[in-house]
PDB file of C-alpha atoms in Angstrom:
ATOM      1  CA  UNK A 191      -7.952  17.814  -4.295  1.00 60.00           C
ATOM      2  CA  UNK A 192      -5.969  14.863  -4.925  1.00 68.00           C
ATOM      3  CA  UNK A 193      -2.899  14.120  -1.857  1.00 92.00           C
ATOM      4  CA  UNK A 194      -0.576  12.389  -4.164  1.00 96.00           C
ATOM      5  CA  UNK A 195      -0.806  12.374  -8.132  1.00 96.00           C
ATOM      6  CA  UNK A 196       1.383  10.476 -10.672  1.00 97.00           C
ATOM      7  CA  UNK A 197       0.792  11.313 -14.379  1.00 95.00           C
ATOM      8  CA  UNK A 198       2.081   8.899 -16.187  1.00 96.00           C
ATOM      9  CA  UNK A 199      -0.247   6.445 -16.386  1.00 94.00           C
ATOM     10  CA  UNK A 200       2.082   4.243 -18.074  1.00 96.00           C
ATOM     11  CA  UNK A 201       5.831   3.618 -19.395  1.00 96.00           C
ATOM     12  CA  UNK A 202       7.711   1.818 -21.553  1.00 97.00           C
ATOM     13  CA  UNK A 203      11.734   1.103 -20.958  1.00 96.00           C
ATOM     14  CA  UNK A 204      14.255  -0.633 -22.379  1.00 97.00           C
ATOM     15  CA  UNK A 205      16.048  -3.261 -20.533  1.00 97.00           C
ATOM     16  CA  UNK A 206      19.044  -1.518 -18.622  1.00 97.00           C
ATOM     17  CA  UNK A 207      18.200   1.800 -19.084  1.00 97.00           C
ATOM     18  CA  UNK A 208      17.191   4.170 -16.221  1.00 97.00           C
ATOM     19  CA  UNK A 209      13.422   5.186 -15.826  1.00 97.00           C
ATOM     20  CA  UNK A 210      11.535   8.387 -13.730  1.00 98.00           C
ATOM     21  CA  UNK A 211       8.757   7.583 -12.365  1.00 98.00           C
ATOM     22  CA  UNK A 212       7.098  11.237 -11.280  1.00 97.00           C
ATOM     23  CA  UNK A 213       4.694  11.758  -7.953  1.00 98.00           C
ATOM     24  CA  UNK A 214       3.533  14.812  -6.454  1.00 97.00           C
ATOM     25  CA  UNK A 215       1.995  15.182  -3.418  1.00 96.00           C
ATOM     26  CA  UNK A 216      -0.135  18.047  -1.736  1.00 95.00           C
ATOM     27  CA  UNK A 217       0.093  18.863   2.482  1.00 92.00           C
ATOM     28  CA  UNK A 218      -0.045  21.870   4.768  1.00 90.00           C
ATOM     29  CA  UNK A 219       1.209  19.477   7.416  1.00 89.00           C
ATOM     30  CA  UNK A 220       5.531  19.779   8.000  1.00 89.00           C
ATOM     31  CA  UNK A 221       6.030  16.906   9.160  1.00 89.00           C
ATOM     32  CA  UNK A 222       5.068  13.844   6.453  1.00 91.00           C
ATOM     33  CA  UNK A 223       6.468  10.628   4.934  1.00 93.00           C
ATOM     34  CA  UNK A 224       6.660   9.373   1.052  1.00 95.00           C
ATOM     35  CA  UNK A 225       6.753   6.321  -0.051  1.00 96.00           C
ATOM     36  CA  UNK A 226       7.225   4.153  -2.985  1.00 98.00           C
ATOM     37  CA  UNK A 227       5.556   0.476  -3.433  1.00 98.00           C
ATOM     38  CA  UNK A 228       5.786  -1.660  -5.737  1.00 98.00           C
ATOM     39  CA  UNK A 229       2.851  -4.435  -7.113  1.00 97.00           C
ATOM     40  CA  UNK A 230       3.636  -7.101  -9.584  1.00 95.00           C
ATOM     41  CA  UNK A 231       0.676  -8.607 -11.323  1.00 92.00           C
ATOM     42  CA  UNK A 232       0.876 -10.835  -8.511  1.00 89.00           C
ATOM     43  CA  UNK A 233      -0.542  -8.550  -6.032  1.00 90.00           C
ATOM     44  CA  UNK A 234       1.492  -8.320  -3.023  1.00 90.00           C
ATOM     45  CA  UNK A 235       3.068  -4.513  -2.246  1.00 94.00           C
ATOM     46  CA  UNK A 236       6.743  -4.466  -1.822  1.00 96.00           C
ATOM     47  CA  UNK A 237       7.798  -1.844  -0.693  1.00 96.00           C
ATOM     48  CA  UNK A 238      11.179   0.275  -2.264  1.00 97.00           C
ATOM     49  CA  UNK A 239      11.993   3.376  -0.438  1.00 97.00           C
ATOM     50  CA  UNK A 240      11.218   6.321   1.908  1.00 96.00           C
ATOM     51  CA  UNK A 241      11.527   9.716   1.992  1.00 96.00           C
ATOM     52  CA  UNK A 242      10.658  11.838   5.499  1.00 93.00           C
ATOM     53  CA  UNK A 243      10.126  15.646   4.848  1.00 92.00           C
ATOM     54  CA  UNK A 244      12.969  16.307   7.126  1.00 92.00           C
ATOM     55  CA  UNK A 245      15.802  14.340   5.444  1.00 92.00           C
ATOM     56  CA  UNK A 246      18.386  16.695   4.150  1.00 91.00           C
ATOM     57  CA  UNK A 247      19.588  14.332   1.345  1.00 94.00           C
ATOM     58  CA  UNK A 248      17.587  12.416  -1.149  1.00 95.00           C
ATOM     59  CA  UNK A 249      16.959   8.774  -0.107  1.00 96.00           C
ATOM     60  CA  UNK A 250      19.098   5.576  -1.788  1.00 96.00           C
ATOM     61  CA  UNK A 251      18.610   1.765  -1.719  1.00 96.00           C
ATOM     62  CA  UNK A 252      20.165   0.023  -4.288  1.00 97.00           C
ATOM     63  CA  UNK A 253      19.433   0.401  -7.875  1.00 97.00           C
ATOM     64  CA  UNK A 254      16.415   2.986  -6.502  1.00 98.00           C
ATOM     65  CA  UNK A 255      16.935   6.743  -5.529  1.00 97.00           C
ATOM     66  CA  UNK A 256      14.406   9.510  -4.769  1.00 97.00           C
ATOM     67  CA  UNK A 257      14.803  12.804  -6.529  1.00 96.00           C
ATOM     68  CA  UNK A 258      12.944  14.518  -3.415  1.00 96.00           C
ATOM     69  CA  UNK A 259      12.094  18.374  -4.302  1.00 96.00           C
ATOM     70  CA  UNK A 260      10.670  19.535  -1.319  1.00 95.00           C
ATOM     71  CA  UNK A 261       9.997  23.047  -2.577  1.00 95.00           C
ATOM     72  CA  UNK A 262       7.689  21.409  -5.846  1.00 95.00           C
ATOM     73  CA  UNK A 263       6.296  19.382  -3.945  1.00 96.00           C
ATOM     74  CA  UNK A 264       7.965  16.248  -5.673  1.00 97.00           C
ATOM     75  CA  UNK A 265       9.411  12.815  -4.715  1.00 97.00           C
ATOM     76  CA  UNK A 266      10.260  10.824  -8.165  1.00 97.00           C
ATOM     77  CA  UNK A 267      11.584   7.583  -8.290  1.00 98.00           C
ATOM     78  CA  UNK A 268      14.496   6.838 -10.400  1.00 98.00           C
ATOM     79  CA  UNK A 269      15.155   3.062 -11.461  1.00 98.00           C
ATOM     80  CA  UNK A 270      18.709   2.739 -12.553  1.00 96.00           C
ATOM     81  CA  UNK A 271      19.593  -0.511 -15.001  1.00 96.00           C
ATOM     82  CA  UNK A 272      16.126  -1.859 -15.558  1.00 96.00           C
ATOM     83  CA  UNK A 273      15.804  -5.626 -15.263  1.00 97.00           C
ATOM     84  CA  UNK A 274      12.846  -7.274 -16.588  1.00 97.00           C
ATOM     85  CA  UNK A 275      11.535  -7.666 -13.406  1.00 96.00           C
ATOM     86  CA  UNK A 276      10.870  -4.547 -12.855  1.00 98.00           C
ATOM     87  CA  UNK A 277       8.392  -4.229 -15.276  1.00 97.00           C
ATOM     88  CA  UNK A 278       5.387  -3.219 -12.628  1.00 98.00           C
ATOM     89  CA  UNK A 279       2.487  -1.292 -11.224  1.00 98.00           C
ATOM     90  CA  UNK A 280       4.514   1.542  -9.101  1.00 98.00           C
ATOM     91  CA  UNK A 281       2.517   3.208  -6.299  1.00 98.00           C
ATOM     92  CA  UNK A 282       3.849   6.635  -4.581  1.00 98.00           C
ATOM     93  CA  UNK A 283       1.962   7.139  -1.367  1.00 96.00           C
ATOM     94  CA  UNK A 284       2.361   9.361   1.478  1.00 95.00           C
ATOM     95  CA  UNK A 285       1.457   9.766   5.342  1.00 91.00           C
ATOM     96  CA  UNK A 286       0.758  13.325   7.001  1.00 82.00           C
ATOM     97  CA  UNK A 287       1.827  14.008  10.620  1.00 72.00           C
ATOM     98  CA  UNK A 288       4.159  12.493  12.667  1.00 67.00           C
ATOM     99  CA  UNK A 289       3.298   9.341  14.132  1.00 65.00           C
ATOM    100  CA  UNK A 290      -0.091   9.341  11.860  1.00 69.00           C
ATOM    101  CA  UNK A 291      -0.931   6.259  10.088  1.00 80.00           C
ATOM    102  CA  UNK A 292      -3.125   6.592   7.200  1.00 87.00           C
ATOM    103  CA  UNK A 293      -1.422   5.810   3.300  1.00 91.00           C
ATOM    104  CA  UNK A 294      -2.703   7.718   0.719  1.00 93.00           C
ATOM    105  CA  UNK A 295      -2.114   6.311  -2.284  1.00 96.00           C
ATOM    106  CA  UNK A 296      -1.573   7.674  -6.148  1.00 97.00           C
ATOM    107  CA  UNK A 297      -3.085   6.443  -8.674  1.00 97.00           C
ATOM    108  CA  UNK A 298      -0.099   4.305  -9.817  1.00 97.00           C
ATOM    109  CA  UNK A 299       2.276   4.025 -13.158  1.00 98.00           C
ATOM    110  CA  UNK A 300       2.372   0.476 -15.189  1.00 97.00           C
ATOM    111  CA  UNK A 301       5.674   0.276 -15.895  1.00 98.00           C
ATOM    112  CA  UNK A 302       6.785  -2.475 -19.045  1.00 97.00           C
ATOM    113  CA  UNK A 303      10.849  -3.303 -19.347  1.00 97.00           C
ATOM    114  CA  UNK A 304      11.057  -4.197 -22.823  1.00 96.00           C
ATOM    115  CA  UNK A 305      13.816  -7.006 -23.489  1.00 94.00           C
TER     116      UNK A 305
ATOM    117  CA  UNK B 285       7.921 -14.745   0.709  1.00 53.00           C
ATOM    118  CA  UNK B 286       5.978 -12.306   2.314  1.00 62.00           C
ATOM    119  CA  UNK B 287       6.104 -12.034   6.395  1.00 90.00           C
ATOM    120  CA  UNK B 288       2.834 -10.752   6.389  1.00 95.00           C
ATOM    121  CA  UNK B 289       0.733 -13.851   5.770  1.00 96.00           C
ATOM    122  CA  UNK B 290      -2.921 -13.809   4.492  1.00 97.00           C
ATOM    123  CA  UNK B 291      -5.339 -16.460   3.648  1.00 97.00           C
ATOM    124  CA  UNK B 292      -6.929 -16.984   1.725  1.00 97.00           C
ATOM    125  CA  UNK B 293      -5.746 -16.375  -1.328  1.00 96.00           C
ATOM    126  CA  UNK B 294      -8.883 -16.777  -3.321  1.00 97.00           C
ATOM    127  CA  UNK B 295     -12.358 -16.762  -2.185  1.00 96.00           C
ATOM    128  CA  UNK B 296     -15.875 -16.713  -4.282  1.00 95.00           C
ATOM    129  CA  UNK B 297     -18.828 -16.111  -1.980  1.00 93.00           C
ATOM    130  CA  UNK B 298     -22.276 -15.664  -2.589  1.00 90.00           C
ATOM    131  CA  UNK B 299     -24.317 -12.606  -1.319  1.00 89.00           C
ATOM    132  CA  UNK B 300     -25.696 -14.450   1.729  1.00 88.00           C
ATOM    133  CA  UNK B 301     -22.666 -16.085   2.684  1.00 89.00           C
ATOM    134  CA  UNK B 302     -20.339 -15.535   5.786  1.00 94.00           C
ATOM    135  CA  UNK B 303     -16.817 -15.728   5.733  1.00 95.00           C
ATOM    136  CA  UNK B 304     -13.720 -14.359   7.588  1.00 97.00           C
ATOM    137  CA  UNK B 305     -10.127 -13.402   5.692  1.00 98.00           C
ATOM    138  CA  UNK B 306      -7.161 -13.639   7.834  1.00 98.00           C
ATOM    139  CA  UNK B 307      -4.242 -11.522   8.449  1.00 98.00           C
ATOM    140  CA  UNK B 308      -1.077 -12.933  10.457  1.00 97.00           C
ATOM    141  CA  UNK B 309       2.376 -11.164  10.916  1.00 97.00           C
ATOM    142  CA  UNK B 310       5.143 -11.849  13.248  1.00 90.00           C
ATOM    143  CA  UNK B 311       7.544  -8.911  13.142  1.00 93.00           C
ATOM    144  CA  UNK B 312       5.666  -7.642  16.219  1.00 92.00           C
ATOM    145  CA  UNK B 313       4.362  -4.719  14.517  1.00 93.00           C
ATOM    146  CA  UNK B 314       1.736  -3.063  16.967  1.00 93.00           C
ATOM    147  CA  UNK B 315      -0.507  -1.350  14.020  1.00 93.00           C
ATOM    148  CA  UNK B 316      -2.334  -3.792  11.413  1.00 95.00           C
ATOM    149  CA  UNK B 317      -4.244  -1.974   8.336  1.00 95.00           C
ATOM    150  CA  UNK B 318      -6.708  -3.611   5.826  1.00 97.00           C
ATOM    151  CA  UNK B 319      -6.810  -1.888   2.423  1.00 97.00           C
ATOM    152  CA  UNK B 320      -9.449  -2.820  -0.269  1.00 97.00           C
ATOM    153  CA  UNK B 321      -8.462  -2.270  -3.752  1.00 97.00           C
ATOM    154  CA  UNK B 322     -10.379  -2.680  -7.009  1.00 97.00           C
ATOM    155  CA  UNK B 323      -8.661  -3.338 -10.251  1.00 94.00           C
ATOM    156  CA  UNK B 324      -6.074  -1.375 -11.931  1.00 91.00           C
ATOM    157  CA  UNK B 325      -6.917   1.104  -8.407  1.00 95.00           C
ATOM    158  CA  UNK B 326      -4.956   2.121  -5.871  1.00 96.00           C
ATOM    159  CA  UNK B 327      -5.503   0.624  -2.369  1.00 96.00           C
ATOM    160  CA  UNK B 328      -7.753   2.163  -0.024  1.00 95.00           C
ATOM    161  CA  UNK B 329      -7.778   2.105   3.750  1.00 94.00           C
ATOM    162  CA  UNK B 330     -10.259   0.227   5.936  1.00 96.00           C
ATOM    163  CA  UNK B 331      -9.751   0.062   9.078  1.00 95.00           C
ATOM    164  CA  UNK B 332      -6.239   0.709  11.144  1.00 94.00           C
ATOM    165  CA  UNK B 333      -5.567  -0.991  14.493  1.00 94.00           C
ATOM    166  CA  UNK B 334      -3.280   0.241  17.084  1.00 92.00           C
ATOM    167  CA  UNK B 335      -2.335  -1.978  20.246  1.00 93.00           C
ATOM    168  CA  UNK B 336      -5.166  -3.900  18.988  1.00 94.00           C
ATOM    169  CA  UNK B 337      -8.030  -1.403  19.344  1.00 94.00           C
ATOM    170  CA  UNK B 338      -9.561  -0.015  16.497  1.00 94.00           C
ATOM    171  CA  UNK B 339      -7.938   3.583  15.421  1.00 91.00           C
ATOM    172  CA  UNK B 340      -9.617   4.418  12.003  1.00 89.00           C
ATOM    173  CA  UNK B 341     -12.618   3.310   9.963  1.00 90.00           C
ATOM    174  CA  UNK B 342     -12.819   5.028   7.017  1.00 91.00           C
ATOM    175  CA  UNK B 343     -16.683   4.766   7.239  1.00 91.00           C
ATOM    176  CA  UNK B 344     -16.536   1.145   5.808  1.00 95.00           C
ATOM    177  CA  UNK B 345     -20.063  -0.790   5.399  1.00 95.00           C
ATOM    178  CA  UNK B 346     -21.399  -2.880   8.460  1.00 95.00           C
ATOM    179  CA  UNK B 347     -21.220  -6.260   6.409  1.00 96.00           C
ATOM    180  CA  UNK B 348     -17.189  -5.908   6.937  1.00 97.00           C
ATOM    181  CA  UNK B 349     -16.202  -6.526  10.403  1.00 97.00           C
ATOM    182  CA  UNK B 350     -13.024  -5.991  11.889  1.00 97.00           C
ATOM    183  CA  UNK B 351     -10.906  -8.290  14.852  1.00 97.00           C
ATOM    184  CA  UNK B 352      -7.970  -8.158  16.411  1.00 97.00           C
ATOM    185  CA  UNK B 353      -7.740 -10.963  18.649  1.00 95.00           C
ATOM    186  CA  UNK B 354      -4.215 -10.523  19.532  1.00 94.00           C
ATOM    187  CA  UNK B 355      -1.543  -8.319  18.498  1.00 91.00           C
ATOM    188  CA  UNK B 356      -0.360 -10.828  15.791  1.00 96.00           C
ATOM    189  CA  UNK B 357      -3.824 -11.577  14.122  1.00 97.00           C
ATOM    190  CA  UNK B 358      -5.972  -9.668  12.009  1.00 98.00           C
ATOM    191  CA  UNK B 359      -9.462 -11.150  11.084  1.00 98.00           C
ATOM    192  CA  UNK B 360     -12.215  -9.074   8.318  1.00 98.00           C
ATOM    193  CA  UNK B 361     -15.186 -10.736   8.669  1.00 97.00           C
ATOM    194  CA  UNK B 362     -17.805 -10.948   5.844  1.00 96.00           C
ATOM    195  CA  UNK B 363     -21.288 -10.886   5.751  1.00 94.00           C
ATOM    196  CA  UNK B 364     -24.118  -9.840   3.074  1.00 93.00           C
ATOM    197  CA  UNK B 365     -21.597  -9.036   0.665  1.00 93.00           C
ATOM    198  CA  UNK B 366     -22.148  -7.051  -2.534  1.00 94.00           C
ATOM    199  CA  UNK B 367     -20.882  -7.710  -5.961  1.00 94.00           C
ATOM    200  CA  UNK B 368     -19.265  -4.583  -5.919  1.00 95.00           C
ATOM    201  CA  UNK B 369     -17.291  -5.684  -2.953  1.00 96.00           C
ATOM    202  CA  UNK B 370     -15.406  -8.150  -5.420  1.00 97.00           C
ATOM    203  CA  UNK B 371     -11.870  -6.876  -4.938  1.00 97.00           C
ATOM    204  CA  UNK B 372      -7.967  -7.457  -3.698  1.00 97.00           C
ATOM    205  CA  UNK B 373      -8.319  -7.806   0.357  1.00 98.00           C
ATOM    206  CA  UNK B 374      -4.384  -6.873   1.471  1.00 97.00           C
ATOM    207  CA  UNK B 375      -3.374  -6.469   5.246  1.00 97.00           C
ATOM    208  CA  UNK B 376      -0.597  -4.989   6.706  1.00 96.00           C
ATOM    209  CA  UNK B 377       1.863  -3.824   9.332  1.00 95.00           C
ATOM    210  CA  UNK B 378       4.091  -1.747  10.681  1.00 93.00           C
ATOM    211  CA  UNK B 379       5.658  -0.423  13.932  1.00 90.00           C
ATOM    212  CA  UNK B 380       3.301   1.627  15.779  1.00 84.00           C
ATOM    213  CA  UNK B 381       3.501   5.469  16.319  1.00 77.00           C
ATOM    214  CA  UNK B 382       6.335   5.552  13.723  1.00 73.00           C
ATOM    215  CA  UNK B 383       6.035   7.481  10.898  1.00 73.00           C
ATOM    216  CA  UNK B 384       9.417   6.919   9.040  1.00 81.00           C
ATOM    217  CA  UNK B 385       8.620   3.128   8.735  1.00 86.00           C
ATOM    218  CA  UNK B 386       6.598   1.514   6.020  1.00 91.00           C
ATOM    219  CA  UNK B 387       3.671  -0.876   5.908  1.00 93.00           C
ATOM    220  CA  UNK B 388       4.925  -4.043   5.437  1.00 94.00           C
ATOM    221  CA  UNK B 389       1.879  -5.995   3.370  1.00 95.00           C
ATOM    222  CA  UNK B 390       0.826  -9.415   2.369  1.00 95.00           C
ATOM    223  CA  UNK B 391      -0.142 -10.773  -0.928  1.00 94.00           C
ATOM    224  CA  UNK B 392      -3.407 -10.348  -0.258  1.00 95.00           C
ATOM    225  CA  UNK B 393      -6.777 -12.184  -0.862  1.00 97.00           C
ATOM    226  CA  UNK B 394      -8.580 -12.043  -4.165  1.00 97.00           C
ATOM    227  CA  UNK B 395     -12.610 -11.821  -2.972  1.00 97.00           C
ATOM    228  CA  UNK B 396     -15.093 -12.776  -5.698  1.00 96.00           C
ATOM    229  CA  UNK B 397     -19.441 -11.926  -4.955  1.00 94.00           C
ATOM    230  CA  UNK B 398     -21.322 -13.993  -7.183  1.00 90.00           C
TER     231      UNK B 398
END
């Protein structure tokens, strides 16, 4: 069974409009981390934001939030006032046990910021 | 600019050839990861070092051979490559034994088997 799945396969945005990027992820273990990356056509993985199982409140960092639904099983990314640059591959990926320190990955969402 | 440095960036090899990628970071992160991916695929783990010794293999060929000479290098070392081993090479760190904090990664190294 797949650990982490994002259905959208792609989106398109206008510029400065918010986006949702969904991920859901699958694990009997309490104790886990989410995370979102993000590649440009570039290549290199920058990473956004995390998410631990135990925070009480959703995770922030700048124009990126987490709308983390612990009881569905679902961590989706919200992009606030798209920029161009945004306009990426967006990975969700998350790591089971504490301490552990194997990604899982999903299979990703092409995001396109249309001017 | 990433602070996880890899080089090279580009490499075409031939089936017989050796080569080595490198990995460098200097955030001293004790865990170093490579992750293959294909195109338009998500990465997959390699190997994982901890405190330089090797921690995972996620049953990866022979013909890619891990180092960690010290705790700020990373080597993969290539030999008898396939064509299907044409793929993005990315390393990457973090702290080690911490869950909460992320992989930091470089831009990685584009591999092409001829």
């Amino acid at each position: 069974a797949q650990k982490i799945t994002q259905t959208q396969p792609g989106m398109f945005v206008q510029e400065k409009e918010a986006v949702t990027l969904d991920c859901t992820y699958d694990t009997s273990d309490p104790s886990y981390g989410l995370f979102w990356y993000k590649q440009p056509s570039s290549g290199e993985m920058i990473f956004l934001i995390y998410q631990g199982s135990y925070d009480q409140q959703n995770a922030t960092e700048g124009r990126y939030s987490l709308n983390f639904q612990k009881a569905r099983k679902s961590t989706n990314l919200v992009i606030s006032a798209s920029q161009l640059g945004d306009s990426a591959m967006y990975f969700c990926a998350m790591r089971e046990g504490r301490g552990a320190q194997k990604l899982v990955f999903g299979q990703g969402t092409r995001l396109t910021i249309n001017p | 600019d990433t602070e996880v440095t890899q080089t090279p960036k580009h490499l075409v090899m031939g089936m017989t050839n050796k080569k080595s990628l490198k990995c460098e970071q200097h955030m001293g992160h004790r865990a170093m990861y490579w992750y293959k991916q294909k195109a338009k695929k998500p990465p997959e783990l390699m190997f994982v070092y901890s405190y330089e010794k090797l921690s995972i293999n996620e049953s990866v060929p022979s013909r890619f051979s891990p180092e960690c000479p010290n705790s700020s290098l990373l080597n993969l070392h290539l030999h008898a490559l396939q064509p299907e081993d044409s793929a993005l090479y990315l390393c990457a760190s973090s702290q080690a034994g911490a869950g909460n904090q992320p992989q930091h990664f470089g831009d990685g190294t584009r591999l092409s088997i001829l």
